Amino acid sequence: QSALTQPPSASGSPGQSVTISCTGTSSDVGGYNYVSWYQQHPGKAPKLMIYEVTKRPSGVPGRFSGSKSGNTASLTVSGLQAEDEADYYCSSYAGSNNLVFGGGTKLTVL
Amino acid sequence: QVQLQESGPGLVKPSETLSLTCAVSGYSMSSGYYWGWIRQPPGKGLEWIGNIYHSGNTFYSPSLKSRVTISVDTSKNQFSLNLSSVTAADTAVYYCARGVATRHFDYWGQGTLVTVSS
């Protein structure tokens, strides 16, 4: 199984929206509605932001949203804030009780 | 509030076995959920290692399956990771987490750095 493909970096100014993509195959992202997104600040553990493509855990701001089209999932952060600057990782169920992560995207708030 | 805490040696010699334990508080493992290990080499991305169900059923990453064993002790509310024949490539921060099936992880430990070096 190969890692999901994410852009290494993304950026936006405060108040703007930014979208991070996560590309897989029909065996993972495209085959199941089990894509998740995690936010990780330096030196901290990852935090679940989106699960099952579009669902937000309690406490996650509504500025974070997820979607999927074919083999590509996306995370959109609207109304960027300084505290959104972090690394973001996607993951997907890959069948047969396997899970695969993306390589991560560093989001910079300009 | 569910909390997880990793513990174990921070330094392991090449070819030896890496052993870590994750203590769970605020939730009884025997009540359900999956319990997983994820690692992150310094400066790199996340890699799923494997999960265990409270009943003891295990699910491992195909790339690590030959070297990984995950076990659970519900009486102590903890689960463990053994990774055999380690090399420098196994140097990473190791996280334990609570899994919703093999779909996503909703609670994570703070992580523990394990360095493989002689």
PDB file of N, CA and C in Angstrom, chain A:
ATOM      1  N   GLN A   1       0.838  -1.180   0.000  1.00  0.00           N
ATOM      2  CA  GLN A   1       0.000   0.000   0.000  1.00  0.00           C
ATOM      3  C   GLN A   1       0.882   1.242   0.000  1.00  0.00           C
ATOM      4  N   SER A   2       0.537   2.238  -0.796  1.00  0.00           N
ATOM      5  CA  SER A   2       1.314   3.464  -0.881  1.00  0.00           C
ATOM      6  C   SER A   2       0.627   4.561  -0.084  1.00  0.00           C
ATOM      7  N   ALA A   3       1.446   5.507   0.356  1.00  0.00           N
ATOM      8  CA  ALA A   3       0.903   6.638   1.085  1.00  0.00           C
ATOM      9  C   ALA A   3       0.020   7.464   0.144  1.00  0.00           C
ATOM     10  N   LEU A   4      -0.974   8.114   0.707  1.00  0.00           N
ATOM     11  CA  LEU A   4      -1.806   9.028  -0.053  1.00  0.00           C
ATOM     12  C   LEU A   4      -0.983  10.269  -0.399  1.00  0.00           C
ATOM     13  N   THR A   5      -1.321  10.923  -1.510  1.00  0.00           N
ATOM     14  CA  THR A   5      -0.534  12.052  -1.992  1.00  0.00           C
ATOM     15  C   THR A   5      -1.140  13.381  -1.566  1.00  0.00           C
ATOM     16  N   GLN A   6      -0.365  14.158  -0.840  1.00  0.00           N
ATOM     17  CA  GLN A   6      -0.767  15.505  -0.432  1.00  0.00           C
ATOM     18  C   GLN A   6       0.281  16.503  -0.928  1.00  0.00           C
ATOM     19  N   PRO A   7      -0.119  17.749  -1.200  1.00  0.00           N
ATOM     20  CA  PRO A   7       0.887  18.773  -1.530  1.00  0.00           C
ATOM     21  C   PRO A   7       1.720  19.051  -0.283  1.00  0.00           C
ATOM     22  N   PRO A   8       3.027  19.273  -0.444  1.00  0.00           N
ATOM     23  CA  PRO A   8       3.878  19.496   0.730  1.00  0.00           C
ATOM     24  C   PRO A   8       3.510  20.760   1.490  1.00  0.00           C
ATOM     25  N   SER A   9       2.992  21.750   0.792  1.00  0.00           N
ATOM     26  CA  SER A   9       2.704  23.007   1.461  1.00  0.00           C
ATOM     27  C   SER A   9       1.462  23.671   0.884  1.00  0.00           C
ATOM     28  N   ALA A  10       0.864  24.540   1.694  1.00  0.00           N
ATOM     29  CA  ALA A  10      -0.266  25.360   1.300  1.00  0.00           C
ATOM     30  C   ALA A  10      -0.211  26.624   2.148  1.00  0.00           C
ATOM     31  N   SER A  11      -0.796  27.682   1.649  1.00  0.00           N
ATOM     32  CA  SER A  11      -0.764  28.923   2.423  1.00  0.00           C
ATOM     33  C   SER A  11      -1.952  29.804   2.088  1.00  0.00           C
ATOM     34  N   GLY A  12      -2.220  30.722   2.995  1.00  0.00           N
ATOM     35  CA  GLY A  12      -3.294  31.684   2.801  1.00  0.00           C
ATOM     36  C   GLY A  12      -3.197  32.789   3.828  1.00  0.00           C
ATOM     37  N   SER A  13      -3.827  33.890   3.553  1.00  0.00           N
ATOM     38  CA  SER A  13      -3.829  35.020   4.480  1.00  0.00           C
ATOM     39  C   SER A  13      -4.985  34.884   5.453  1.00  0.00           C
ATOM     40  N   PRO A  14      -4.868  35.518   6.602  1.00  0.00           N
ATOM     41  CA  PRO A  14      -5.973  35.461   7.571  1.00  0.00           C
ATOM     42  C   PRO A  14      -7.290  35.874   6.927  1.00  0.00           C
ATOM     43  N   GLY A  15      -8.332  35.108   7.213  1.00  0.00           N
ATOM     44  CA  GLY A  15      -9.646  35.385   6.673  1.00  0.00           C
ATOM     45  C   GLY A  15      -9.928  34.690   5.350  1.00  0.00           C
ATOM     46  N   GLN A  16      -8.892  34.279   4.657  1.00  0.00           N
ATOM     47  CA  GLN A  16      -9.080  33.594   3.381  1.00  0.00           C
ATOM     48  C   GLN A  16      -9.416  32.119   3.602  1.00  0.00           C
ATOM     49  N   SER A  17      -9.721  31.440   2.489  1.00  0.00           N
ATOM     50  CA  SER A  17      -9.962  29.998   2.523  1.00  0.00           C
ATOM     51  C   SER A  17      -8.823  29.284   1.818  1.00  0.00           C
ATOM     52  N   VAL A  18      -8.506  28.111   2.294  1.00  0.00           N
ATOM     53  CA  VAL A  18      -7.481  27.291   1.659  1.00  0.00           C
ATOM     54  C   VAL A  18      -7.975  25.849   1.614  1.00  0.00           C
ATOM     55  N   THR A  19      -7.656  25.156   0.537  1.00  0.00           N
ATOM     56  CA  THR A  19      -8.057  23.763   0.362  1.00  0.00           C
ATOM     57  C   THR A  19      -6.828  22.887   0.172  1.00  0.00           C
ATOM     58  N   ILE A  20      -6.785  21.791   0.908  1.00  0.00           N
ATOM     59  CA  ILE A  20      -5.695  20.826   0.829  1.00  0.00           C
ATOM     60  C   ILE A  20      -6.238  19.535   0.230  1.00  0.00           C
ATOM     61  N   SER A  21      -5.550  19.014  -0.771  1.00  0.00           N
ATOM     62  CA  SER A  21      -6.014  17.799  -1.434  1.00  0.00           C
ATOM     63  C   SER A  21      -5.299  16.562  -0.913  1.00  0.00           C
ATOM     64  N   CYS A  22      -5.927  15.422  -1.134  1.00  0.00           N
ATOM     65  CA  CYS A  22      -5.418  14.132  -0.684  1.00  0.00           C
ATOM     66  C   CYS A  22      -5.833  13.110  -1.743  1.00  0.00           C
ATOM     67  N   THR A  23      -4.863  12.661  -2.538  1.00  0.00           N
ATOM     68  CA  THR A  23      -5.183  11.789  -3.653  1.00  0.00           C
ATOM     69  C   THR A  23      -4.748  10.357  -3.393  1.00  0.00           C
ATOM     70  N   GLY A  24      -5.676   9.449  -3.615  1.00  0.00           N
ATOM     71  CA  GLY A  24      -5.389   8.036  -3.448  1.00  0.00           C
ATOM     72  C   GLY A  24      -5.803   7.263  -4.675  1.00  0.00           C
ATOM     73  N   THR A  25      -6.375   6.102  -4.446  1.00  0.00           N
ATOM     74  CA  THR A  25      -6.821   5.236  -5.535  1.00  0.00           C
ATOM     75  C   THR A  25      -8.229   4.726  -5.246  1.00  0.00           C
ATOM     76  N   SER A  26      -8.734   3.923  -6.142  1.00  0.00           N
ATOM     77  CA  SER A  26     -10.050   3.332  -5.941  1.00  0.00           C
ATOM     78  C   SER A  26     -10.032   2.276  -4.837  1.00  0.00           C
ATOM     79  N   SER A  27      -8.825   1.900  -4.396  1.00  0.00           N
ATOM     80  CA  SER A  27      -8.694   0.909  -3.325  1.00  0.00           C
ATOM     81  C   SER A  27      -8.698   1.542  -1.947  1.00  0.00           C
ATOM     82  N   ASP A  28      -8.601   2.843  -1.892  1.00  0.00           N
ATOM     83  CA  ASP A  28      -8.637   3.507  -0.580  1.00  0.00           C
ATOM     84  C   ASP A  28      -9.606   4.691  -0.627  1.00  0.00           C
ATOM     85  N   VAL A  29      -9.131   5.876  -0.967  1.00  0.00           N
ATOM     86  CA  VAL A  29      -9.989   7.075  -0.930  1.00  0.00           C
ATOM     87  C   VAL A  29     -11.250   6.895  -1.764  1.00  0.00           C
ATOM     88  N   GLY A  30     -11.084   6.411  -2.970  1.00  0.00           N
ATOM     89  CA  GLY A  30     -12.226   6.288  -3.871  1.00  0.00           C
ATOM     90  C   GLY A  30     -13.175   5.156  -3.537  1.00  0.00           C
ATOM     91  N   GLY A  31     -12.709   4.197  -2.749  1.00  0.00           N
ATOM     92  CA  GLY A  31     -13.509   3.015  -2.501  1.00  0.00           C
ATOM     93  C   GLY A  31     -14.329   3.037  -1.223  1.00  0.00           C
ATOM     94  N   TYR A  32     -14.015   3.979  -0.338  1.00  0.00           N
ATOM     95  CA  TYR A  32     -14.690   4.017   0.966  1.00  0.00           C
ATOM     96  C   TYR A  32     -14.902   5.459   1.410  1.00  0.00           C
ATOM     97  N   ASN A  33     -15.949   5.685   2.168  1.00  0.00           N
ATOM     98  CA  ASN A  33     -16.201   7.012   2.749  1.00  0.00           C
ATOM     99  C   ASN A  33     -15.626   7.081   4.155  1.00  0.00           C
ATOM    100  N   TYR A  34     -14.344   6.683   4.257  1.00  0.00           N
ATOM    101  CA  TYR A  34     -13.661   6.671   5.547  1.00  0.00           C
ATOM    102  C   TYR A  34     -12.366   7.472   5.456  1.00  0.00           C
ATOM    103  N   VAL A  35     -12.466   8.688   4.958  1.00  0.00           N
ATOM    104  CA  VAL A  35     -11.322   9.592   4.909  1.00  0.00           C
ATOM    105  C   VAL A  35     -11.358  10.480   6.145  1.00  0.00           C
ATOM    106  N   SER A  36     -10.210  10.641   6.767  1.00  0.00           N
ATOM    107  CA  SER A  36     -10.092  11.475   7.959  1.00  0.00           C
ATOM    108  C   SER A  36      -8.985  12.500   7.760  1.00  0.00           C
ATOM    109  N   TRP A  37      -9.068  13.575   8.537  1.00  0.00           N
ATOM    110  CA  TRP A  37      -8.047  14.620   8.508  1.00  0.00           C
ATOM    111  C   TRP A  37      -7.605  14.921   9.932  1.00  0.00           C
ATOM    112  N   TYR A  38      -6.284  15.108  10.087  1.00  0.00           N
ATOM    113  CA  TYR A  38      -5.700  15.403  11.383  1.00  0.00           C
ATOM    114  C   TYR A  38      -4.870  16.681  11.295  1.00  0.00           C
ATOM    115  N   GLN A  39      -4.921  17.455  12.364  1.00  0.00           N
ATOM    116  CA  GLN A  39      -4.106  18.663  12.509  1.00  0.00           C
ATOM    117  C   GLN A  39      -3.005  18.365  13.519  1.00  0.00           C
ATOM    118  N   GLN A  40      -1.779  18.751  13.193  1.00  0.00           N
ATOM    119  CA  GLN A  40      -0.678  18.520  14.123  1.00  0.00           C
ATOM    120  C   GLN A  40       0.178  19.773  14.257  1.00  0.00           C
ATOM    121  N   HIS A  41       0.194  20.344  15.445  1.00  0.00           N
ATOM    122  CA  HIS A  41       1.092  21.452  15.742  1.00  0.00           C
ATOM    123  C   HIS A  41       2.445  20.898  16.148  1.00  0.00           C
ATOM    124  N   PRO A  42       3.516  21.680  15.977  1.00  0.00           N
ATOM    125  CA  PRO A  42       4.873  21.190  16.266  1.00  0.00           C
ATOM    126  C   PRO A  42       4.998  20.633  17.677  1.00  0.00           C
ATOM    127  N   GLY A  43       5.538  19.431  17.767  1.00  0.00           N
ATOM    128  CA  GLY A  43       5.765  18.794  19.057  1.00  0.00           C
ATOM    129  C   GLY A  43       4.531  18.255  19.738  1.00  0.00           C
ATOM    130  N   LYS A  44       3.399  18.287  19.050  1.00  0.00           N
ATOM    131  CA  LYS A  44       2.146  17.827  19.637  1.00  0.00           C
ATOM    132  C   LYS A  44       1.624  16.595  18.916  1.00  0.00           C
ATOM    133  N   ALA A  45       0.696  15.906  19.565  1.00  0.00           N
ATOM    134  CA  ALA A  45       0.047  14.765  18.936  1.00  0.00           C
ATOM    135  C   ALA A  45      -0.965  15.244  17.897  1.00  0.00           C
ATOM    136  N   PRO A  46      -1.220  14.432  16.888  1.00  0.00           N
ATOM    137  CA  PRO A  46      -2.272  14.787  15.925  1.00  0.00           C
ATOM    138  C   PRO A  46      -3.629  14.920  16.607  1.00  0.00           C
ATOM    139  N   LYS A  47      -4.480  15.763  16.017  1.00  0.00           N
ATOM    140  CA  LYS A  47      -5.829  15.980  16.510  1.00  0.00           C
ATOM    141  C   LYS A  47      -6.805  15.715  15.373  1.00  0.00           C
ATOM    142  N   LEU A  48      -7.813  14.900  15.640  1.00  0.00           N
ATOM    143  CA  LEU A  48      -8.819  14.579  14.620  1.00  0.00           C
ATOM    144  C   LEU A  48      -9.666  15.811  14.319  1.00  0.00           C
ATOM    145  N   MET A  49      -9.739  16.173  13.031  1.00  0.00           N
ATOM    146  CA  MET A  49     -10.503  17.343  12.608  1.00  0.00           C
ATOM    147  C   MET A  49     -11.726  16.966  11.779  1.00  0.00           C
ATOM    148  N   ILE A  50     -11.586  15.937  10.954  1.00  0.00           N
ATOM    149  CA  ILE A  50     -12.668  15.478  10.083  1.00  0.00           C
ATOM    150  C   ILE A  50     -12.619  13.960  10.037  1.00  0.00           C
ATOM    151  N   TYR A  51     -13.780  13.306  10.080  1.00  0.00           N
ATOM    152  CA  TYR A  51     -13.811  11.864   9.882  1.00  0.00           C
ATOM    153  C   TYR A  51     -14.974  11.500   8.965  1.00  0.00           C
ATOM    154  N   GLU A  52     -14.901  10.323   8.373  1.00  0.00           N
ATOM    155  CA  GLU A  52     -15.906   9.865   7.411  1.00  0.00           C
ATOM    156  C   GLU A  52     -16.209  10.958   6.387  1.00  0.00           C
ATOM    157  N   VAL A  53     -15.156  11.507   5.834  1.00  0.00           N
ATOM    158  CA  VAL A  53     -15.120  12.490   4.740  1.00  0.00           C
ATOM    159  C   VAL A  53     -15.585  13.884   5.149  1.00  0.00           C
ATOM    160  N   THR A  54     -16.753  13.953   5.815  1.00  0.00           N
ATOM    161  CA  THR A  54     -17.358  15.275   6.042  1.00  0.00           C
ATOM    162  C   THR A  54     -17.707  15.590   7.493  1.00  0.00           C
ATOM    163  N   LYS A  55     -17.568  14.643   8.400  1.00  0.00           N
ATOM    164  CA  LYS A  55     -18.054  14.834   9.774  1.00  0.00           C
ATOM    165  C   LYS A  55     -17.002  15.494  10.657  1.00  0.00           C
ATOM    166  N   ARG A  56     -17.469  16.404  11.513  1.00  0.00           N
ATOM    167  CA  ARG A  56     -16.584  17.107  12.448  1.00  0.00           C
ATOM    168  C   ARG A  56     -16.818  16.611  13.853  1.00  0.00           C
ATOM    169  N   PRO A  57     -15.744  16.230  14.566  1.00  0.00           N
ATOM    170  CA  PRO A  57     -15.912  15.876  15.982  1.00  0.00           C
ATOM    171  C   PRO A  57     -16.375  17.095  16.772  1.00  0.00           C
ATOM    172  N   SER A  58     -16.983  16.826  17.905  1.00  0.00           N
ATOM    173  CA  SER A  58     -17.397  17.906  18.785  1.00  0.00           C
ATOM    174  C   SER A  58     -16.197  18.778  19.155  1.00  0.00           C
ATOM    175  N   GLY A  59     -16.363  20.080  19.072  1.00  0.00           N
ATOM    176  CA  GLY A  59     -15.302  21.003  19.448  1.00  0.00           C
ATOM    177  C   GLY A  59     -14.472  21.510  18.280  1.00  0.00           C
ATOM    178  N   VAL A  60     -14.567  20.881  17.136  1.00  0.00           N
ATOM    179  CA  VAL A  60     -13.829  21.356  15.960  1.00  0.00           C
ATOM    180  C   VAL A  60     -14.639  22.473  15.292  1.00  0.00           C
ATOM    181  N   PRO A  61     -14.013  23.619  15.043  1.00  0.00           N
ATOM    182  CA  PRO A  61     -14.762  24.755  14.461  1.00  0.00           C
ATOM    183  C   PRO A  61     -15.367  24.422  13.104  1.00  0.00           C
ATOM    184  N   GLY A  62     -16.492  25.048  12.836  1.00  0.00           N
ATOM    185  CA  GLY A  62     -17.177  24.843  11.571  1.00  0.00           C
ATOM    186  C   GLY A  62     -16.401  25.357  10.374  1.00  0.00           C
ATOM    187  N   ARG A  63     -15.303  26.073  10.632  1.00  0.00           N
ATOM    188  CA  ARG A  63     -14.464  26.572   9.533  1.00  0.00           C
ATOM    189  C   ARG A  63     -13.776  25.433   8.791  1.00  0.00           C
ATOM    190  N   PHE A  64     -13.722  24.289   9.419  1.00  0.00           N
ATOM    191  CA  PHE A  64     -13.086  23.120   8.823  1.00  0.00           C
ATOM    192  C   PHE A  64     -14.160  22.242   8.178  1.00  0.00           C
ATOM    193  N   SER A  65     -13.953  21.909   6.907  1.00  0.00           N
ATOM    194  CA  SER A  65     -14.908  21.057   6.211  1.00  0.00           C
ATOM    195  C   SER A  65     -14.179  20.098   5.288  1.00  0.00           C
ATOM    196  N   GLY A  66     -14.808  18.962   5.027  1.00  0.00           N
ATOM    197  CA  GLY A  66     -14.205  17.954   4.181  1.00  0.00           C
ATOM    198  C   GLY A  66     -15.135  17.558   3.048  1.00  0.00           C
ATOM    199  N   SER A  67     -14.530  17.065   1.968  1.00  0.00           N
ATOM    200  CA  SER A  67     -15.301  16.604   0.822  1.00  0.00           C
ATOM    201  C   SER A  67     -14.489  15.552   0.078  1.00  0.00           C
ATOM    202  N   LYS A  68     -15.137  14.917  -0.891  1.00  0.00           N
ATOM    203  CA  LYS A  68     -14.446  13.907  -1.696  1.00  0.00           C
ATOM    204  C   LYS A  68     -15.072  13.850  -3.075  1.00  0.00           C
ATOM    205  N   SER A  69     -14.202  13.672  -4.067  1.00  0.00           N
ATOM    206  CA  SER A  69     -14.662  13.459  -5.431  1.00  0.00           C
ATOM    207  C   SER A  69     -13.751  12.412  -6.066  1.00  0.00           C
ATOM    208  N   GLY A  70     -14.323  11.273  -6.397  1.00  0.00           N
ATOM    209  CA  GLY A  70     -13.516  10.202  -6.962  1.00  0.00           C
ATOM    210  C   GLY A  70     -12.441   9.741  -6.003  1.00  0.00           C
ATOM    211  N   ASN A  71     -11.201   9.739  -6.465  1.00  0.00           N
ATOM    212  CA  ASN A  71     -10.083   9.272  -5.643  1.00  0.00           C
ATOM    213  C   ASN A  71      -9.391  10.393  -4.874  1.00  0.00           C
ATOM    214  N   THR A  72      -9.975  11.592  -4.878  1.00  0.00           N
ATOM    215  CA  THR A  72      -9.365  12.728  -4.199  1.00  0.00           C
ATOM    216  C   THR A  72     -10.292  13.307  -3.136  1.00  0.00           C
ATOM    217  N   ALA A  73      -9.753  13.415  -1.933  1.00  0.00           N
ATOM    218  CA  ALA A  73     -10.464  14.064  -0.832  1.00  0.00           C
ATOM    219  C   ALA A  73      -9.852  15.435  -0.604  1.00  0.00           C
ATOM    220  N   SER A  74     -10.627  16.306   0.010  1.00  0.00           N
ATOM    221  CA  SER A  74     -10.145  17.666   0.258  1.00  0.00           C
ATOM    222  C   SER A  74     -10.553  18.149   1.639  1.00  0.00           C
ATOM    223  N   LEU A  75      -9.674  18.940   2.214  1.00  0.00           N
ATOM    224  CA  LEU A  75      -9.960  19.640   3.470  1.00  0.00           C
ATOM    225  C   LEU A  75      -9.937  21.127   3.163  1.00  0.00           C
ATOM    226  N   THR A  76     -11.008  21.820   3.520  1.00  0.00           N
ATOM    227  CA  THR A  76     -11.084  23.264   3.328  1.00  0.00           C
ATOM    228  C   THR A  76     -11.128  23.958   4.680  1.00  0.00           C
ATOM    229  N   VAL A  77     -10.262  24.930   4.839  1.00  0.00           N
ATOM    230  CA  VAL A  77     -10.262  25.759   6.031  1.00  0.00           C
ATOM    231  C   VAL A  77     -10.697  27.151   5.604  1.00  0.00           C
ATOM    232  N   SER A  78     -11.843  27.575   6.089  1.00  0.00           N
ATOM    233  CA  SER A  78     -12.378  28.889   5.741  1.00  0.00           C
ATOM    234  C   SER A  78     -12.074  29.885   6.854  1.00  0.00           C
ATOM    235  N   GLY A  79     -11.991  31.156   6.497  1.00  0.00           N
ATOM    236  CA  GLY A  79     -11.729  32.168   7.509  1.00  0.00           C
ATOM    237  C   GLY A  79     -10.453  31.859   8.285  1.00  0.00           C
ATOM    238  N   LEU A  80      -9.360  31.661   7.557  1.00  0.00           N
ATOM    239  CA  LEU A  80      -8.096  31.269   8.180  1.00  0.00           C
ATOM    240  C   LEU A  80      -7.740  32.114   9.388  1.00  0.00           C
ATOM    241  N   GLN A  81      -7.251  31.428  10.422  1.00  0.00           N
ATOM    242  CA  GLN A  81      -6.778  32.105  11.613  1.00  0.00           C
ATOM    243  C   GLN A  81      -5.342  31.672  11.883  1.00  0.00           C
ATOM    244  N   ALA A  82      -4.627  32.482  12.630  1.00  0.00           N
ATOM    245  CA  ALA A  82      -3.210  32.215  12.894  1.00  0.00           C
ATOM    246  C   ALA A  82      -3.007  30.828  13.512  1.00  0.00           C
ATOM    247  N   GLU A  83      -3.940  30.426  14.368  1.00  0.00           N
ATOM    248  CA  GLU A  83      -3.775  29.133  15.050  1.00  0.00           C
ATOM    249  C   GLU A  83      -4.018  27.940  14.135  1.00  0.00           C
ATOM    250  N   ASP A  84      -4.452  28.190  12.902  1.00  0.00           N
ATOM    251  CA  ASP A  84      -4.645  27.088  11.952  1.00  0.00           C
ATOM    252  C   ASP A  84      -3.322  26.660  11.332  1.00  0.00           C
ATOM    253  N   GLU A  85      -2.279  27.459  11.535  1.00  0.00           N
ATOM    254  CA  GLU A  85      -0.970  27.095  10.983  1.00  0.00           C
ATOM    255  C   GLU A  85      -0.469  25.822  11.660  1.00  0.00           C
ATOM    256  N   ALA A  86      -0.301  24.774  10.867  1.00  0.00           N
ATOM    257  CA  ALA A  86       0.029  23.447  11.386  1.00  0.00           C
ATOM    258  C   ALA A  86       0.254  22.510  10.206  1.00  0.00           C
ATOM    259  N   ASP A  87       0.628  21.284  10.528  1.00  0.00           N
ATOM    260  CA  ASP A  87       0.689  20.221   9.527  1.00  0.00           C
ATOM    261  C   ASP A  87      -0.655  19.499   9.516  1.00  0.00           C
ATOM    262  N   TYR A  88      -1.097  19.130   8.316  1.00  0.00           N
ATOM    263  CA  TYR A  88      -2.362  18.424   8.167  1.00  0.00           C
ATOM    264  C   TYR A  88      -2.119  17.104   7.440  1.00  0.00           C
ATOM    265  N   TYR A  89      -2.701  16.047   7.988  1.00  0.00           N
ATOM    266  CA  TYR A  89      -2.556  14.719   7.414  1.00  0.00           C
ATOM    267  C   TYR A  89      -3.929  14.140   7.100  1.00  0.00           C
ATOM    268  N   CYS A  90      -4.036  13.521   5.941  1.00  0.00           N
ATOM    269  CA  CYS A  90      -5.250  12.773   5.638  1.00  0.00           C
ATOM    270  C   CYS A  90      -4.964  11.297   5.873  1.00  0.00           C
ATOM    271  N   SER A  91      -6.014  10.533   6.057  1.00  0.00           N
ATOM    272  CA  SER A  91      -5.894   9.084   6.132  1.00  0.00           C
ATOM    273  C   SER A  91      -7.132   8.473   5.512  1.00  0.00           C
ATOM    274  N   SER A  92      -7.005   7.235   5.089  1.00  0.00           N
ATOM    275  CA  SER A  92      -8.142   6.540   4.490  1.00  0.00           C
ATOM    276  C   SER A  92      -8.095   5.063   4.828  1.00  0.00           C
ATOM    277  N   TYR A  93      -9.267   4.495   5.047  1.00  0.00           N
ATOM    278  CA  TYR A  93      -9.385   3.051   5.135  1.00  0.00           C
ATOM    279  C   TYR A  93      -9.014   2.500   3.757  1.00  0.00           C
ATOM    280  N   ALA A  94      -8.245   1.383   3.762  1.00  0.00           N
ATOM    281  CA  ALA A  94      -7.747   0.847   2.501  1.00  0.00           C
ATOM    282  C   ALA A  94      -8.169  -0.605   2.288  1.00  0.00           C
ATOM    283  N   GLY A  95      -9.229  -1.009   2.984  1.00  0.00           N
ATOM    284  CA  GLY A  95      -9.722  -2.367   2.817  1.00  0.00           C
ATOM    285  C   GLY A  95      -8.948  -3.369   3.658  1.00  0.00           C
ATOM    286  N   SER A  96      -9.549  -4.510   3.932  1.00  0.00           N
ATOM    287  CA  SER A  96      -8.890  -5.598   4.676  1.00  0.00           C
ATOM    288  C   SER A  96      -8.259  -5.114   5.975  1.00  0.00           C
ATOM    289  N   ASN A  97      -8.972  -4.236   6.657  1.00  0.00           N
ATOM    290  CA  ASN A  97      -8.498  -3.705   7.933  1.00  0.00           C
ATOM    291  C   ASN A  97      -7.131  -3.036   7.835  1.00  0.00           C
ATOM    292  N   ASN A  98      -6.919  -2.319   6.744  1.00  0.00           N
ATOM    293  CA  ASN A  98      -5.708  -1.523   6.564  1.00  0.00           C
ATOM    294  C   ASN A  98      -6.040  -0.049   6.567  1.00  0.00           C
ATOM    295  N   LEU A  99      -5.075   0.742   7.006  1.00  0.00           N
ATOM    296  CA  LEU A  99      -5.239   2.194   7.050  1.00  0.00           C
ATOM    297  C   LEU A  99      -3.991   2.821   6.446  1.00  0.00           C
ATOM    298  N   VAL A 100      -4.174   3.865   5.658  1.00  0.00           N
ATOM    299  CA  VAL A 100      -3.032   4.530   5.036  1.00  0.00           C
ATOM    300  C   VAL A 100      -3.127   6.031   5.287  1.00  0.00           C
ATOM    301  N   PHE A 101      -1.985   6.658   5.547  1.00  0.00           N
ATOM    302  CA  PHE A 101      -1.908   8.100   5.769  1.00  0.00           C
ATOM    303  C   PHE A 101      -1.327   8.797   4.537  1.00  0.00           C
ATOM    304  N   GLY A 102      -1.594  10.072   4.442  1.00  0.00           N
ATOM    305  CA  GLY A 102      -0.946  10.912   3.459  1.00  0.00           C
ATOM    306  C   GLY A 102       0.383  11.410   3.991  1.00  0.00           C
ATOM    307  N   GLY A 103       1.182  12.013   3.104  1.00  0.00           N
ATOM    308  CA  GLY A 103       2.501  12.475   3.493  1.00  0.00           C
ATOM    309  C   GLY A 103       2.512  13.755   4.308  1.00  0.00           C
ATOM    310  N   GLY A 104       1.371  14.436   4.363  1.00  0.00           N
ATOM    311  CA  GLY A 104       1.263  15.649   5.166  1.00  0.00           C
ATOM    312  C   GLY A 104       1.418  16.920   4.350  1.00  0.00           C
ATOM    313  N   THR A 105       0.733  17.965   4.793  1.00  0.00           N
ATOM    314  CA  THR A 105       0.797  19.289   4.171  1.00  0.00           C
ATOM    315  C   THR A 105       1.039  20.325   5.252  1.00  0.00           C
ATOM    316  N   LYS A 106       2.042  21.146   5.051  1.00  0.00           N
ATOM    317  CA  LYS A 106       2.318  22.228   5.990  1.00  0.00           C
ATOM    318  C   LYS A 106       1.531  23.460   5.567  1.00  0.00           C
ATOM    319  N   LEU A 107       0.593  23.870   6.419  1.00  0.00           N
ATOM    320  CA  LEU A 107      -0.233  25.045   6.142  1.00  0.00           C
ATOM    321  C   LEU A 107       0.365  26.264   6.831  1.00  0.00           C
ATOM    322  N   THR A 108       0.655  27.270   6.031  1.00  0.00           N
ATOM    323  CA  THR A 108       1.205  28.519   6.549  1.00  0.00           C
ATOM    324  C   THR A 108       0.174  29.623   6.433  1.00  0.00           C
ATOM    325  N   VAL A 109      -0.035  30.332   7.521  1.00  0.00           N
ATOM    326  CA  VAL A 109      -0.929  31.503   7.509  1.00  0.00           C
ATOM    327  C   VAL A 109      -0.047  32.735   7.348  1.00  0.00           C
ATOM    328  N   LEU A 110      -0.180  33.389   6.221  1.00  0.00           N
ATOM    329  CA  LEU A 110       0.722  34.489   5.857  1.00  0.00           C
ATOM    330  C   LEU A 110       0.518  35.740   6.703  1.00  0.00           C
TER     331      LEU A 110
END
